[in-house]
PDB file of C-alpha atoms in Angstrom:
ATOM      1  CA  UNK A   1      -4.690   0.619  -2.213  1.00 61.00           C
ATOM      2  CA  UNK A   2      -1.102   1.717  -1.844  1.00 65.00           C
ATOM      3  CA  UNK A   3       0.510  -0.051   1.064  1.00 90.00           C
ATOM      4  CA  UNK A   4       3.433  -1.747   2.728  1.00 94.00           C
ATOM      5  CA  UNK A   5       3.296  -5.532   3.096  1.00 95.00           C
ATOM      6  CA  UNK A   6       5.333  -7.736   5.365  1.00 96.00           C
ATOM      7  CA  UNK A   7       5.184 -11.351   4.334  1.00 86.00           C
ATOM      8  CA  UNK A   8       5.437 -13.089   7.665  1.00 89.00           C
ATOM      9  CA  UNK A   9       3.375 -12.374  10.744  1.00 92.00           C
ATOM     10  CA  UNK A  10       5.417 -14.536  13.119  1.00 96.00           C
ATOM     11  CA  UNK A  11       8.837 -16.085  12.559  1.00 97.00           C
ATOM     12  CA  UNK A  12      10.431 -18.548  14.964  1.00 97.00           C
ATOM     13  CA  UNK A  13      14.160 -19.268  14.683  1.00 97.00           C
ATOM     14  CA  UNK A  14      16.862 -20.922  16.714  1.00 97.00           C
ATOM     15  CA  UNK A  15      19.921 -18.961  17.748  1.00 97.00           C
ATOM     16  CA  UNK A  16      22.575 -18.726  15.009  1.00 97.00           C
ATOM     17  CA  UNK A  17      20.008 -19.231  12.245  1.00 97.00           C
ATOM     18  CA  UNK A  18      19.921 -16.746   9.395  1.00 98.00           C
ATOM     19  CA  UNK A  19      17.075 -14.282   9.148  1.00 97.00           C
ATOM     20  CA  UNK A  20      15.314 -12.706   6.209  1.00 97.00           C
ATOM     21  CA  UNK A  21      12.129 -10.685   6.665  1.00 97.00           C
ATOM     22  CA  UNK A  22      10.292  -9.631   3.556  1.00 96.00           C
ATOM     23  CA  UNK A  23       8.885  -6.185   2.859  1.00 97.00           C
ATOM     24  CA  UNK A  24       7.165  -4.990  -0.295  1.00 97.00           C
ATOM     25  CA  UNK A  25       5.617  -1.633  -1.021  1.00 95.00           C
ATOM     26  CA  UNK A  26       3.264  -0.538  -3.751  1.00 92.00           C
ATOM     27  CA  UNK A  27       4.287   3.078  -4.347  1.00 87.00           C
ATOM     28  CA  UNK A  28       5.820   4.186  -7.609  1.00 84.00           C
ATOM     29  CA  UNK A  29       8.456   6.875  -7.712  1.00 85.00           C
ATOM     30  CA  UNK A  30      11.075   7.719  -5.136  1.00 85.00           C
ATOM     31  CA  UNK A  31      10.479   6.387  -1.649  1.00 88.00           C
ATOM     32  CA  UNK A  32      12.420   6.494   1.594  1.00 90.00           C
ATOM     33  CA  UNK A  33      12.571   3.116   3.329  1.00 93.00           C
ATOM     34  CA  UNK A  34      13.038   2.146   6.955  1.00 95.00           C
ATOM     35  CA  UNK A  35      13.156  -0.828   9.252  1.00 97.00           C
ATOM     36  CA  UNK A  36      12.166  -0.240  12.868  1.00 96.00           C
ATOM     37  CA  UNK A  37      12.381  -2.676  15.764  1.00 96.00           C
ATOM     38  CA  UNK A  38      10.232  -2.757  18.893  1.00 94.00           C
ATOM     39  CA  UNK A  39      11.678  -4.807  21.747  1.00 93.00           C
ATOM     40  CA  UNK A  40       9.166  -5.926  24.387  1.00 89.00           C
ATOM     41  CA  UNK A  41       8.125  -2.946  26.486  1.00 85.00           C
ATOM     42  CA  UNK A  42      10.358  -0.524  24.625  1.00 89.00           C
ATOM     43  CA  UNK A  43       9.916   2.245  22.082  1.00 89.00           C
ATOM     44  CA  UNK A  44      10.232   1.835  18.347  1.00 93.00           C
ATOM     45  CA  UNK A  45      13.820   2.317  17.299  1.00 92.00           C
ATOM     46  CA  UNK A  46      15.425   2.649  13.900  1.00 93.00           C
ATOM     47  CA  UNK A  47      17.465  -0.307  12.622  1.00 95.00           C
ATOM     48  CA  UNK A  48      18.373   1.151   9.250  1.00 95.00           C
ATOM     49  CA  UNK A  49      17.165   3.419   6.494  1.00 93.00           C
ATOM     50  CA  UNK A  50      17.545   3.889   2.765  1.00 93.00           C
ATOM     51  CA  UNK A  51      17.180   7.225   1.018  1.00 89.00           C
ATOM     52  CA  UNK A  52      19.477   6.856  -1.995  1.00 89.00           C
ATOM     53  CA  UNK A  53      22.826   5.423  -3.078  1.00 92.00           C
ATOM     54  CA  UNK A  54      24.075   1.903  -2.382  1.00 94.00           C
ATOM     55  CA  UNK A  55      21.001  -0.342  -2.281  1.00 95.00           C
ATOM     56  CA  UNK A  56      22.635  -2.582   0.324  1.00 97.00           C
ATOM     57  CA  UNK A  57      22.221  -0.790   3.625  1.00 96.00           C
ATOM     58  CA  UNK A  58      23.914  -1.744   6.857  1.00 96.00           C
ATOM     59  CA  UNK A  59      22.262  -0.941  10.153  1.00 95.00           C
ATOM     60  CA  UNK A  60      22.792  -1.464  13.824  1.00 94.00           C
ATOM     61  CA  UNK A  61      23.239  -4.826  15.585  1.00 94.00           C
ATOM     62  CA  UNK A  62      24.425  -6.623  12.437  1.00 96.00           C
ATOM     63  CA  UNK A  63      21.270  -6.064  10.409  1.00 97.00           C
ATOM     64  CA  UNK A  64      21.276  -5.160   6.741  1.00 97.00           C
ATOM     65  CA  UNK A  65      18.647  -4.619   4.082  1.00 98.00           C
ATOM     66  CA  UNK A  66      18.652  -4.643   0.313  1.00 97.00           C
ATOM     67  CA  UNK A  67      16.556  -2.276  -1.775  1.00 96.00           C
ATOM     68  CA  UNK A  68      15.498  -3.875  -5.062  1.00 95.00           C
ATOM     69  CA  UNK A  69      13.651  -1.196  -7.005  1.00 93.00           C
ATOM     70  CA  UNK A  70      12.383  -3.533  -9.727  1.00 94.00           C
ATOM     71  CA  UNK A  71      10.753  -5.731  -7.112  1.00 95.00           C
ATOM     72  CA  UNK A  72       9.523  -2.886  -4.875  1.00 95.00           C
ATOM     73  CA  UNK A  73      11.196  -4.721  -2.021  1.00 96.00           C
ATOM     74  CA  UNK A  74      13.328  -3.872   0.995  1.00 97.00           C
ATOM     75  CA  UNK A  75      14.073  -7.133   2.783  1.00 97.00           C
ATOM     76  CA  UNK A  76      15.807  -7.237   6.153  1.00 98.00           C
ATOM     77  CA  UNK A  77      18.569  -9.762   6.796  1.00 98.00           C
ATOM     78  CA  UNK A  78      20.864 -10.928   9.549  1.00 98.00           C
ATOM     79  CA  UNK A  79      23.332 -13.801   9.071  1.00 97.00           C
ATOM     80  CA  UNK A  80      23.086 -15.154  12.623  1.00 97.00           C
ATOM     81  CA  UNK A  81      20.336 -14.209  15.067  1.00 97.00           C
ATOM     82  CA  UNK A  82      20.638 -14.053  18.836  1.00 97.00           C
ATOM     83  CA  UNK A  83      18.054 -14.564  21.539  1.00 96.00           C
ATOM     84  CA  UNK A  84      18.192 -10.790  22.165  1.00 96.00           C
ATOM     85  CA  UNK A  85      16.833 -10.173  18.638  1.00 97.00           C
ATOM     86  CA  UNK A  86      13.435 -11.353  19.833  1.00 97.00           C
ATOM     87  CA  UNK A  87      11.213  -8.387  18.999  1.00 97.00           C
ATOM     88  CA  UNK A  88       8.669  -7.049  16.533  1.00 96.00           C
ATOM     89  CA  UNK A  89      10.046  -5.672  13.274  1.00 98.00           C
ATOM     90  CA  UNK A  90       8.321  -3.059  11.166  1.00 97.00           C
ATOM     91  CA  UNK A  91       9.055  -2.007   7.638  1.00 97.00           C
ATOM     92  CA  UNK A  92       8.035   1.582   6.846  1.00 95.00           C
ATOM     93  CA  UNK A  93       7.962   3.847   3.829  1.00 93.00           C
ATOM     94  CA  UNK A  94       7.778   7.580   3.314  1.00 89.00           C
ATOM     95  CA  UNK A  95       5.747   7.704   0.083  1.00 84.00           C
ATOM     96  CA  UNK A  96       6.569   9.858  -2.901  1.00 80.00           C
ATOM     97  CA  UNK A  97       5.815  13.554  -2.570  1.00 72.00           C
ATOM     98  CA  UNK A  98       5.875  13.096   1.201  1.00 66.00           C
ATOM     99  CA  UNK A  99       2.632  14.738   2.167  1.00 60.00           C
ATOM    100  CA  UNK A 100       3.106  15.481   5.816  1.00 61.00           C
ATOM    101  CA  UNK A 101       6.141  13.260   6.190  1.00 70.00           C
ATOM    102  CA  UNK A 102       3.977  10.354   7.187  1.00 84.00           C
ATOM    103  CA  UNK A 103       5.507   6.945   7.661  1.00 90.00           C
ATOM    104  CA  UNK A 104       3.434   4.112   6.245  1.00 92.00           C
ATOM    105  CA  UNK A 105       4.111   0.981   8.268  1.00 95.00           C
ATOM    106  CA  UNK A 106       3.660  -2.660   7.447  1.00 96.00           C
ATOM    107  CA  UNK A 107       1.729  -4.806   9.856  1.00 94.00           C
ATOM    108  CA  UNK A 108       4.875  -6.043  11.561  1.00 96.00           C
ATOM    109  CA  UNK A 109       6.672  -9.361  11.921  1.00 97.00           C
ATOM    110  CA  UNK A 110       7.103 -10.872  15.354  1.00 96.00           C
ATOM    111  CA  UNK A 111      10.454 -12.647  15.632  1.00 97.00           C
ATOM    112  CA  UNK A 112      10.967 -15.227  18.361  1.00 97.00           C
ATOM    113  CA  UNK A 113      14.490 -16.593  18.766  1.00 97.00           C
ATOM    114  CA  UNK A 114      14.839 -19.793  20.757  1.00 95.00           C
ATOM    115  CA  UNK A 115      18.028 -20.145  22.825  1.00 89.00           C
TER     116      UNK A 115
ATOM    117  CA  UNK B   1      16.374   6.660  25.254  1.00 62.00           C
ATOM    118  CA  UNK B   2      15.174   8.806  22.391  1.00 66.00           C
ATOM    119  CA  UNK B   3      14.524  12.060  24.257  1.00 88.00           C
ATOM    120  CA  UNK B   4      10.848  11.835  23.277  1.00 94.00           C
ATOM    121  CA  UNK B   5       8.619  11.536  26.323  1.00 95.00           C
ATOM    122  CA  UNK B   6       4.922  10.816  26.422  1.00 97.00           C
ATOM    123  CA  UNK B   7       2.429  11.090  29.241  1.00 96.00           C
ATOM    124  CA  UNK B   8       0.601   9.383  30.683  1.00 97.00           C
ATOM    125  CA  UNK B   9       1.925   5.882  30.023  1.00 95.00           C
ATOM    126  CA  UNK B  10      -1.423   4.200  30.616  1.00 96.00           C
ATOM    127  CA  UNK B  11      -4.950   5.521  30.672  1.00 96.00           C
ATOM    128  CA  UNK B  12      -8.418   4.043  31.053  1.00 98.00           C
ATOM    129  CA  UNK B  13     -11.397   6.043  29.828  1.00 98.00           C
ATOM    130  CA  UNK B  14     -15.097   5.417  29.379  1.00 98.00           C
ATOM    131  CA  UNK B  15     -16.800   5.475  26.003  1.00 98.00           C
ATOM    132  CA  UNK B  16     -17.954   9.003  25.155  1.00 98.00           C
ATOM    133  CA  UNK B  17     -15.307  10.722  27.252  1.00 98.00           C
ATOM    134  CA  UNK B  18     -12.531  12.942  25.987  1.00 98.00           C
ATOM    135  CA  UNK B  19      -8.795  12.373  26.407  1.00 98.00           C
ATOM    136  CA  UNK B  20      -5.630  14.432  26.015  1.00 98.00           C
ATOM    137  CA  UNK B  21      -2.257  12.799  25.440  1.00 98.00           C
ATOM    138  CA  UNK B  22       0.999  14.715  25.662  1.00 98.00           C
ATOM    139  CA  UNK B  23       4.362  14.512  23.972  1.00 97.00           C
ATOM    140  CA  UNK B  24       7.643  16.324  24.506  1.00 95.00           C
ATOM    141  CA  UNK B  25       9.797  16.222  21.428  1.00 91.00           C
ATOM    142  CA  UNK B  26      13.527  15.679  21.280  1.00 88.00           C
ATOM    143  CA  UNK B  27      15.616  18.805  21.686  1.00 86.00           C
ATOM    144  CA  UNK B  28      16.120  20.538  18.329  1.00 85.00           C
ATOM    145  CA  UNK B  29      13.191  18.796  16.646  1.00 88.00           C
ATOM    146  CA  UNK B  30      10.423  20.997  15.242  1.00 89.00           C
ATOM    147  CA  UNK B  31       8.157  18.273  13.837  1.00 90.00           C
ATOM    148  CA  UNK B  32       5.874  15.962  15.792  1.00 93.00           C
ATOM    149  CA  UNK B  33       3.851  13.134  14.299  1.00 93.00           C
ATOM    150  CA  UNK B  34       1.215  11.033  16.040  1.00 96.00           C
ATOM    151  CA  UNK B  35       0.450   7.400  15.282  1.00 97.00           C
ATOM    152  CA  UNK B  36      -2.138   4.917  16.491  1.00 97.00           C
ATOM    153  CA  UNK B  37      -1.012   1.312  16.918  1.00 95.00           C
ATOM    154  CA  UNK B  38      -3.818  -1.163  17.437  1.00 94.00           C
ATOM    155  CA  UNK B  39      -2.956  -4.548  18.905  1.00 89.00           C
ATOM    156  CA  UNK B  40      -1.177  -6.726  16.378  1.00 86.00           C
ATOM    157  CA  UNK B  41      -0.948  -3.957  13.777  1.00 90.00           C
ATOM    158  CA  UNK B  42       1.634  -1.511  12.557  1.00 93.00           C
ATOM    159  CA  UNK B  43       1.367   2.136  13.576  1.00 95.00           C
ATOM    160  CA  UNK B  44      -1.045   4.264  11.528  1.00 95.00           C
ATOM    161  CA  UNK B  45      -0.370   7.931  10.872  1.00 93.00           C
ATOM    162  CA  UNK B  46      -2.857  10.289  12.521  1.00 95.00           C
ATOM    163  CA  UNK B  47      -1.356  13.724  11.787  1.00 93.00           C
ATOM    164  CA  UNK B  48       1.807  15.765  11.892  1.00 92.00           C
ATOM    165  CA  UNK B  49       2.596  19.193  13.291  1.00 92.00           C
ATOM    166  CA  UNK B  50       5.407  21.365  11.976  1.00 89.00           C
ATOM    167  CA  UNK B  51       6.153  24.657  13.699  1.00 88.00           C
ATOM    168  CA  UNK B  52       2.706  24.744  15.344  1.00 91.00           C
ATOM    169  CA  UNK B  53       0.750  24.105  12.122  1.00 92.00           C
ATOM    170  CA  UNK B  54      -0.884  20.846  11.034  1.00 91.00           C
ATOM    171  CA  UNK B  55       1.173  19.478   8.152  1.00 87.00           C
ATOM    172  CA  UNK B  56      -0.669  16.441   6.913  1.00 87.00           C
ATOM    173  CA  UNK B  57      -3.372  14.177   8.232  1.00 90.00           C
ATOM    174  CA  UNK B  58      -4.154  10.505   7.898  1.00 90.00           C
ATOM    175  CA  UNK B  59      -7.521   8.817   7.614  1.00 91.00           C
ATOM    176  CA  UNK B  60      -8.844   9.720  11.059  1.00 96.00           C
ATOM    177  CA  UNK B  61     -12.109  11.528  11.888  1.00 97.00           C
ATOM    178  CA  UNK B  62     -12.206  15.157  13.085  1.00 97.00           C
ATOM    179  CA  UNK B  63     -12.719  14.063  16.695  1.00 98.00           C
ATOM    180  CA  UNK B  64      -8.972  13.406  16.616  1.00 98.00           C
ATOM    181  CA  UNK B  65      -7.325  16.793  16.932  1.00 97.00           C
ATOM    182  CA  UNK B  66      -3.976  18.124  17.940  1.00 96.00           C
ATOM    183  CA  UNK B  67      -1.889  21.051  18.947  1.00 96.00           C
ATOM    184  CA  UNK B  68       1.764  21.980  18.899  1.00 96.00           C
ATOM    185  CA  UNK B  69       3.196  24.556  21.255  1.00 94.00           C
ATOM    186  CA  UNK B  70       6.018  27.091  20.691  1.00 93.00           C
ATOM    187  CA  UNK B  71       8.462  24.727  22.440  1.00 91.00           C
ATOM    188  CA  UNK B  72       7.398  22.064  19.882  1.00 91.00           C
ATOM    189  CA  UNK B  73       5.736  19.822  22.448  1.00 94.00           C
ATOM    190  CA  UNK B  74       2.387  18.497  21.305  1.00 96.00           C
ATOM    191  CA  UNK B  75      -1.005  17.235  22.421  1.00 98.00           C
ATOM    192  CA  UNK B  76      -3.355  14.726  20.856  1.00 98.00           C
ATOM    193  CA  UNK B  77      -7.009  15.155  21.791  1.00 98.00           C
ATOM    194  CA  UNK B  78      -9.680  12.578  21.119  1.00 98.00           C
ATOM    195  CA  UNK B  79     -13.331  13.456  21.693  1.00 97.00           C
ATOM    196  CA  UNK B  80     -16.307  11.132  22.043  1.00 98.00           C
ATOM    197  CA  UNK B  81     -14.133   8.084  22.673  1.00 98.00           C
ATOM    198  CA  UNK B  82     -15.164   4.819  21.052  1.00 98.00           C
ATOM    199  CA  UNK B  83     -14.202   1.306  22.079  1.00 97.00           C
ATOM    200  CA  UNK B  84     -12.039   0.866  18.993  1.00 96.00           C
ATOM    201  CA  UNK B  85      -9.958   3.890  19.973  1.00 98.00           C
ATOM    202  CA  UNK B  86      -8.246   1.529  22.410  1.00 98.00           C
ATOM    203  CA  UNK B  87      -4.657   1.391  21.196  1.00 97.00           C
ATOM    204  CA  UNK B  88      -1.087   2.457  21.801  1.00 96.00           C
ATOM    205  CA  UNK B  89      -0.624   6.082  20.758  1.00 98.00           C
ATOM    206  CA  UNK B  90       2.867   6.930  19.610  1.00 97.00           C
ATOM    207  CA  UNK B  91       4.494  10.279  19.228  1.00 96.00           C
ATOM    208  CA  UNK B  92       7.504  10.740  16.968  1.00 94.00           C
ATOM    209  CA  UNK B  93       9.682  13.786  16.667  1.00 92.00           C
ATOM    210  CA  UNK B  94      11.918  14.721  13.783  1.00 87.00           C
ATOM    211  CA  UNK B  95      13.300  17.590  11.775  1.00 81.00           C
ATOM    212  CA  UNK B  96      12.404  18.824   8.294  1.00 69.00           C
ATOM    213  CA  UNK B  97       8.787  17.724   8.296  1.00 60.00           C
ATOM    214  CA  UNK B  98       9.675  14.109   8.911  1.00 56.00           C
ATOM    215  CA  UNK B  99      11.977  13.668   5.959  1.00 62.00           C
ATOM    216  CA  UNK B 100      14.690  12.582   8.307  1.00 69.00           C
ATOM    217  CA  UNK B 101      14.690   9.854  10.947  1.00 79.00           C
ATOM    218  CA  UNK B 102      11.756   9.936  13.341  1.00 86.00           C
ATOM    219  CA  UNK B 103      12.438   9.220  17.015  1.00 90.00           C
ATOM    220  CA  UNK B 104       9.585   7.572  18.867  1.00 94.00           C
ATOM    221  CA  UNK B 105       8.401   7.833  22.428  1.00 95.00           C
ATOM    222  CA  UNK B 106       7.302   4.799  24.410  1.00 94.00           C
ATOM    223  CA  UNK B 107       3.660   5.554  23.794  1.00 95.00           C
ATOM    224  CA  UNK B 108       0.469   5.948  25.787  1.00 97.00           C
ATOM    225  CA  UNK B 109      -1.658   2.846  26.158  1.00 96.00           C
ATOM    226  CA  UNK B 110      -5.296   3.982  26.008  1.00 98.00           C
ATOM    227  CA  UNK B 111      -8.058   1.600  26.996  1.00 98.00           C
ATOM    228  CA  UNK B 112     -11.652   2.620  26.366  1.00 98.00           C
ATOM    229  CA  UNK B 113     -14.265   0.679  28.315  1.00 97.00           C
TER     230      UNK B 113
END
């Protein structure tokens, strides 16, 4: 089945460590790609998005993601995490032909940053 | 704050009952999408409304239904509640049928007992 996969269910890091969260999707054709973050008790908010152009996308709070079309991947990175980055991170895709504009989400990665 | 508000924030219902969840979209947004997020899972698309018409539906049974009003606010109705309907229900508003960024509300936590 076509889907979005996030490699890690739970990641634990110390402050100042580098972060990379994997995301792969299985749709062919043109996709729109997103990373959302959900801080404890808060709404889902957009970190960054890729529609076209430069495959290296910069988002808010020092996050970036790289779209690698040949690998069907859109991995999220941050050079140095902070305790405040503790949250759940979701990769999402708008599939080709966008029937209804639905976002297809991965299962999420819970990030815990130790002070 | 996203400007998307959902009510109520929490709800407990009994199996077999019916529930209505409400969403006010962000000003200027004409598209509302509903998602179900079970514990430990990513959100799953239920359906989308664009200018008061359903514009796409996910893999949910007909007892999940919706409505969008002229002011673009929306309701999600679930009939004949089942235990596994317990989840966080998220509303997202956007423009252009969701092709642009979707802004999410804080969700309604539904517990079915």
